[in-house]
Amino acid sequence: MKTKIFPIFLIITFSIIFYVFYKGLQNSNIYTPEIKSEIKIPSFEAKEFFSKDNVNSDQIFIGSEYYLLNIWASWCIPCKEEHKYLMDLSKKENIKIIGQNYKDNFVNAKNFLIKLDNPYDLIFSDNDGTIAIEWGAYGVPESFLIKNNQIIKKIIGPLNEKLFSEIKELTQ
Amino acid sequence: MNILKLLITVIFLINFFSSDLKAKNLGTEITKNLRCLICQGQSVYDSDSEFANSLKILVEKKLDDGLSEEQVYDYLKNKYGDWILYDPGFNKNTYFLWLLPILMFVFGGAIILRKVILKKKKL
Amino acid sequence: MSSLIGYYSLIFGVGISILVIFFSIKNLNYTQNLDIKVISLVFLQLLFVIISFSGLILSFVNSDFSNETVFNHSHTTKPLFYKISGTWGNHEGSLLLWLLVLTLFIFVFLLKSKNQPNQYRILTLLFQQIIILGFFIFLIQTSNPFNHIFPVPKEGLGLNPILQDPALAIHPPILYLGYVGTSIIFSSALAAVCSNNITKMWASHIKKWVLVSWIFLTLGILLGSIWAYYELGWGGFWFWDPVENVSLMPWFALTTLLHCVLVLEKKLILTSWVVVLSIATFTLSMCGTFLVRSGILNSVHTFANDPERGLYILIFLFILIFLSLFIFLFFHKSKNNNTKTFYLLSKETSILVNNWFMMYFLSVVLIGTIYPTFLEVISSQKISVGPPFFNKLILPFLIPFMMAMAIGPKLKWIKSDVEDKIYLILFFIISLILSMLIIRNLDINFLYNTVLITAAFYLFFITLRDFFHAKYRNLSQIIAHFSFSILILSILFNNIFSSEIITNLKINETYQDQNLKINFESIEQENKQNFKAIKGKFTVEDQSGSIEVMQPELRIYNQPNIVTSEADIKTNMFTDKFMTMNYVQNQDYFNIRYQVKPFMIWIWISTILLCCSGGLSFIKKKYEN
């Protein structure tokens, strides 16, 4: 009896291991944090990009309007790709686009906006990148759709056609 | 005699150690335990990505604000998930992780004990 | 052209593999000497793989970009040395290297096992050929190194700069010698089970293979570690990264096996256990290959990920596992007759204790490495298991382990020898006092560190005395245990007493605290063959006023366009001074990291000494024969 249980036990164990590895192969090995929606936006203090005045987060996101917070930098190449979608969105009435200038050089960033046009209703600087962490972001670009001080959608990476129309739908 | 010589050498070494002894920085210790999301095989301490550099600053800021080590971890877990911590902690997800090796150790010890003692009795 | 020859050689190699398998099965019950035909076939196979491998090297040297592997991993401006080492610096080429070592080892095995029973040799050849065939098919089907691209590109994509390093150029071949050596142990153990050939003679014959694999595996791990230390620029040498863990697992199994085989050689006990370990070593090596190549784990060193490859190795791995399970369960007859006894205080018991701890360490590393994958599949929760986990579960167990290592080998004598007992106690007291003195200024974990260092010192002193003591003649064992104690001591000291300064400096700025003054003197640019070097010049002045010039470097490689940071390391017998310089986005200062790491060089020396003790054991047996 004992001699039979042992082999069966071994075979079952290894079969389970095989199954787990097989399943594991299909998962991506790159970690992206789970996108939690409906969470409150962080509160922080920053400097306005042009005037260098202090601005507070609750002065930026007021009322029940839609806001799109976009983390960008002039040195970031995907930011250039998504720029045209931001320009399109800026033409919409019911959404305000807030720029967070991430670890950037002021002159470069200004040239970037002059060359490609400025889609932002307001820009604040994040020189050491710590505000990005308050948002739970870890790269550039990242965007957050906000309503009533709640994050309703988080986008990692550049905007594209699909995401653009999704945002449009959400803000209808 | 040999031992005496050795002792002297080692005592000499001790002085050498105590000279540049420093208290470890809590911030550094915390960043060693954080996993970088950009270069995902490295700790934040080891990484030089933009994200890691910012996170190092942020950890120092939070510590200055009076947060404890645990509070900093909780804060980051809340933002990025459990994944960001290298130390998996003991919770319902990790019971097996921590207990299985210990169980193996106990089990192995039992086998050896049985082997040695049983064999002895047979003699 | 050379790609074409290489490819067809591979095809021929497969043909021979099938032929050899056919012949082995046919000749299975042939008791006379091994057919010369079979040996020459195996030699021919080796030759074809060598041709194939040379063909790939040649393609790399000539920068033949019509070959996809060369195109992906080479560049015309790369120095010749790295063009050659680039051959095995990628997935396809490294697998071809595996294959080369596999065929080489079986050939050597056939030559060196002439005094073994014929059936056993044929069976070993059969199992080994099954493994070789598996690798051939894997190579040709999923990772052919000779894929043709048309139109032929003008320039290659280049080799990742962090791989362009002398230590890393020889690291893979050495490591593979270790990994693949375990395949011989695997085949031979299965063959010995099938032909009921587990004898003392078999033990001393397989011991050599165990030793060879162990030495190369140890060296391979060491080289990888040295590389990580100065190339990755973090000042660490072991990160508990999955890829490192994966090489450590077969090492634990091999070390255990080595100790068991030493016993088996003298007394016919633990036979089943030796077979299980032999199977486990190779399985773990293969499992490591699977984990690294499939991209299932998230690591610094991932190869190009391709689920198809992962699936193939996975299936192959489990075929081997089930095959060996089947053979073990149905053919193995336990030879443990009860006349052999274990005394509570005997050398055998101490070997068992060694096994016990080794298996525990192995299980910690194994579970820690694959647990995140299991958790994700079962509950889709993602966690990381990193250095704190391994440190917490391994370090405390080192204490009894090292004590056992000190006392274990001499248990036989302890009963009779009074002088010995005095020494054992005396050394313990000395170790305790010493470690308390060393740790006295440290406020954190005082007790824990003291006990840990005491145990390491204890092993150090005991083995040191044994070394000068005529009674204990097992030199390789003493050296091995001695170097292990130095290894642990230097790792502990390194860990506890390392200090570092991280600061941002502009040119001509100075950092100062009560111990140190770092001055950023100047910066200069140099153009090299395939990179641009930015060299910083720093002077570091310590309390005593001695000044050291440090010149860390940033390298901007042209192809691929990657910036790497080269540390400047000043090594002496007691400490390493380590400085790196890093570029910071959009700032005019550099991030400077200066570390003082005591006893760094002793970590390398002790590991080399460990390998030497293995070599000594290898030579000694030959000498006696």
PDB file of C-alpha atoms in Angstrom, chain B residues 3 6 10 13-14 16-18 20-22 24 28 33 35 40-42 45-46 48 50 56 82-83 85-88 93-94 96-98 100-102 104-105 108-109 112 115-116 119 122-123, chain C residues 234 239 241 298 336 338 341-342 344 352 356-357 360 363-364 367 371 375 381-386 388-389 392 397 434 437-438 440-441 464 495-498 500 515 574-575 582 585 593 595 599:
ATOM      1  CA  ILE B   3      46.939  31.164  18.414  1.00  0.00           C
ATOM      2  CA  LEU B   6      46.443  35.144  15.447  1.00  0.00           C
ATOM      3  CA  VAL B  10      42.664  39.950  14.851  1.00  0.00           C
ATOM      4  CA  LEU B  13      41.830  44.204  12.754  1.00  0.00           C
ATOM      5  CA  ILE B  14      39.170  45.111  15.267  1.00  0.00           C
ATOM      6  CA  PHE B  16      40.564  48.898  11.969  1.00  0.00           C
ATOM      7  CA  PHE B  17      36.869  48.080  11.921  1.00  0.00           C
ATOM      8  CA  SER B  18      35.780  50.425  14.619  1.00  0.00           C
ATOM      9  CA  ASP B  20      34.970  53.738  10.013  1.00  0.00           C
ATOM     10  CA  LEU B  21      31.922  52.300  11.591  1.00  0.00           C
ATOM     11  CA  LYS B  22      28.749  54.158  10.810  1.00  0.00           C
ATOM     12  CA  LYS B  24      23.181  52.619   8.731  1.00  0.00           C
ATOM     13  CA  THR B  28      18.948  53.461   2.353  1.00  0.00           C
ATOM     14  CA  ASN B  33      13.850  46.597   0.178  1.00  0.00           C
ATOM     15  CA  ARG B  35      11.767  46.894  -6.108  1.00  0.00           C
ATOM     16  CA  GLN B  40      12.296  45.240 -12.668  1.00  0.00           C
ATOM     17  CA  GLY B  41      15.132  43.024 -11.522  1.00  0.00           C
ATOM     18  CA  GLN B  42      16.774  45.686  -9.380  1.00  0.00           C
ATOM     19  CA  TYR B  45      18.679  51.404  -4.140  1.00  0.00           C
ATOM     20  CA  ASP B  46      20.615  49.729  -6.948  1.00  0.00           C
ATOM     21  CA  ASP B  48      19.517  54.606 -11.442  1.00  0.00           C
ATOM     22  CA  GLU B  50      14.364  58.256 -13.037  1.00  0.00           C
ATOM     23  CA  LYS B  56      14.832  57.694  -3.052  1.00  0.00           C
ATOM     24  CA  ASP B  82       2.601  44.337  -2.662  1.00  0.00           C
ATOM     25  CA  TRP B  83       4.951  43.676  -5.539  1.00  0.00           C
ATOM     26  CA  LEU B  85       8.343  45.155  -1.472  1.00  0.00           C
ATOM     27  CA  TYR B  86      11.163  42.630  -1.660  1.00  0.00           C
ATOM     28  CA  ASP B  87      10.300  41.369   1.789  1.00  0.00           C
ATOM     29  CA  PRO B  88       7.057  39.490   1.259  1.00  0.00           C
ATOM     30  CA  ASN B  93      -0.531  34.986   0.521  1.00  0.00           C
ATOM     31  CA  THR B  94       2.780  33.879   1.913  1.00  0.00           C
ATOM     32  CA  PHE B  96       3.361  28.558   2.310  1.00  0.00           C
ATOM     33  CA  LEU B  97       6.358  30.589   1.259  1.00  0.00           C
ATOM     34  CA  TRP B  98       7.606  30.960   4.813  1.00  0.00           C
ATOM     35  CA  LEU B 100       7.233  25.225   3.577  1.00  0.00           C
ATOM     36  CA  PRO B 101      11.041  25.472   3.923  1.00  0.00           C
ATOM     37  CA  ILE B 102      10.772  25.264   7.716  1.00  0.00           C
ATOM     38  CA  MET B 104      11.052  20.640   5.053  1.00  0.00           C
ATOM     39  CA  PHE B 105      13.697  21.238   7.678  1.00  0.00           C
ATOM     40  CA  GLY B 108      14.310  16.149   7.135  1.00  0.00           C
ATOM     41  CA  GLY B 109      15.390  16.215  10.766  1.00  0.00           C
ATOM     42  CA  ILE B 112      17.547  11.502  10.002  1.00  0.00           C
ATOM     43  CA  LYS B 115      17.402   6.570  10.616  1.00  0.00           C
ATOM     44  CA  VAL B 116      20.037   6.986  13.281  1.00  0.00           C
ATOM     45  CA  LYS B 119      19.399   1.589  13.253  1.00  0.00           C
ATOM     46  CA  LYS B 122      18.429  -2.946  15.784  1.00  0.00           C
ATOM     47  CA  LEU B 123      22.001  -3.421  16.733  1.00  0.00           C
TER      48      LEU B 123
ATOM     49  CA  TRP C 234      26.050  48.659  -7.565  1.00  0.00           C
ATOM     50  CA  PHE C 239      21.397  39.974  -5.344  1.00  0.00           C
ATOM     51  CA  ASP C 241      18.165  37.513  -8.453  1.00  0.00           C
ATOM     52  CA  ASN C 298      11.439  38.625 -14.016  1.00  0.00           C
ATOM     53  CA  ASN C 336      20.456  -0.844   2.120  1.00  0.00           C
ATOM     54  CA  ASN C 338      20.732  -3.630   7.710  1.00  0.00           C
ATOM     55  CA  THR C 341      24.748   0.918  10.888  1.00  0.00           C
ATOM     56  CA  PHE C 342      24.684   4.560  11.688  1.00  0.00           C
ATOM     57  CA  LEU C 344      24.926   8.601  16.565  1.00  0.00           C
ATOM     58  CA  LEU C 352      23.545  13.242   6.960  1.00  0.00           C
ATOM     59  CA  TRP C 356      19.895  17.963   5.914  1.00  0.00           C
ATOM     60  CA  PHE C 357      21.050  21.590   5.923  1.00  0.00           C
ATOM     61  CA  TYR C 360      16.979  22.989   3.532  1.00  0.00           C
ATOM     62  CA  SER C 363      14.356  24.286  -0.606  1.00  0.00           C
ATOM     63  CA  VAL C 364      14.520  27.910   0.577  1.00  0.00           C
ATOM     64  CA  ILE C 367      10.586  27.910  -3.079  1.00  0.00           C
ATOM     65  CA  TYR C 371       6.709  30.933  -5.345  1.00  0.00           C
ATOM     66  CA  LEU C 375       0.948  32.520  -6.398  1.00  0.00           C
ATOM     67  CA  GLN C 381      -1.678  38.072  -6.712  1.00  0.00           C
ATOM     68  CA  LYS C 382       1.714  39.462  -7.551  1.00  0.00           C
ATOM     69  CA  ILE C 383       4.442  39.606  -4.955  1.00  0.00           C
ATOM     70  CA  SER C 384       8.218  39.870  -4.939  1.00  0.00           C
ATOM     71  CA  VAL C 385      10.487  37.569  -3.024  1.00  0.00           C
ATOM     72  CA  GLY C 386      13.829  39.220  -2.582  1.00  0.00           C
ATOM     73  CA  PRO C 388      15.213  39.927   2.911  1.00  0.00           C
ATOM     74  CA  PHE C 389      13.391  36.617   2.558  1.00  0.00           C
ATOM     75  CA  LYS C 392      15.938  35.690   7.084  1.00  0.00           C
ATOM     76  CA  PHE C 397      20.585  28.271   9.911  1.00  0.00           C
ATOM     77  CA  LEU C 434      36.525  37.832  19.328  1.00  0.00           C
ATOM     78  CA  LEU C 437      34.868  42.581  20.475  1.00  0.00           C
ATOM     79  CA  ILE C 438      34.364  43.137  16.778  1.00  0.00           C
ATOM     80  CA  ARG C 440      30.801  45.865  20.177  1.00  0.00           C
ATOM     81  CA  ASN C 441      30.170  49.179  18.488  1.00  0.00           C
ATOM     82  CA  LEU C 464      43.030  26.012  10.781  1.00  0.00           C
ATOM     83  CA  ASN C 495      27.854  43.132   4.939  1.00  0.00           C
ATOM     84  CA  ILE C 496      28.137  44.634   8.395  1.00  0.00           C
ATOM     85  CA  PHE C 497      31.028  47.031   7.934  1.00  0.00           C
ATOM     86  CA  SER C 498      30.481  48.406   4.460  1.00  0.00           C
ATOM     87  CA  GLU C 500      28.885  54.359   1.640  1.00  0.00           C
ATOM     88  CA  ASN C 515      35.548  61.068   7.945  1.00  0.00           C
ATOM     89  CA  PHE C 574      41.622  44.552   3.612  1.00  0.00           C
ATOM     90  CA  THR C 575      39.230  46.770   1.752  1.00  0.00           C
ATOM     91  CA  ASN C 582      26.050  58.362 -12.864  1.00  0.00           C
ATOM     92  CA  GLN C 585      18.630  63.609 -16.390  1.00  0.00           C
ATOM     93  CA  ARG C 593      28.455  56.731  -5.078  1.00  0.00           C
ATOM     94  CA  GLN C 595      31.731  52.752  -1.003  1.00  0.00           C
ATOM     95  CA  PHE C 599      37.338  42.015   2.814  1.00  0.00           C
TER      96      PHE C 599
END
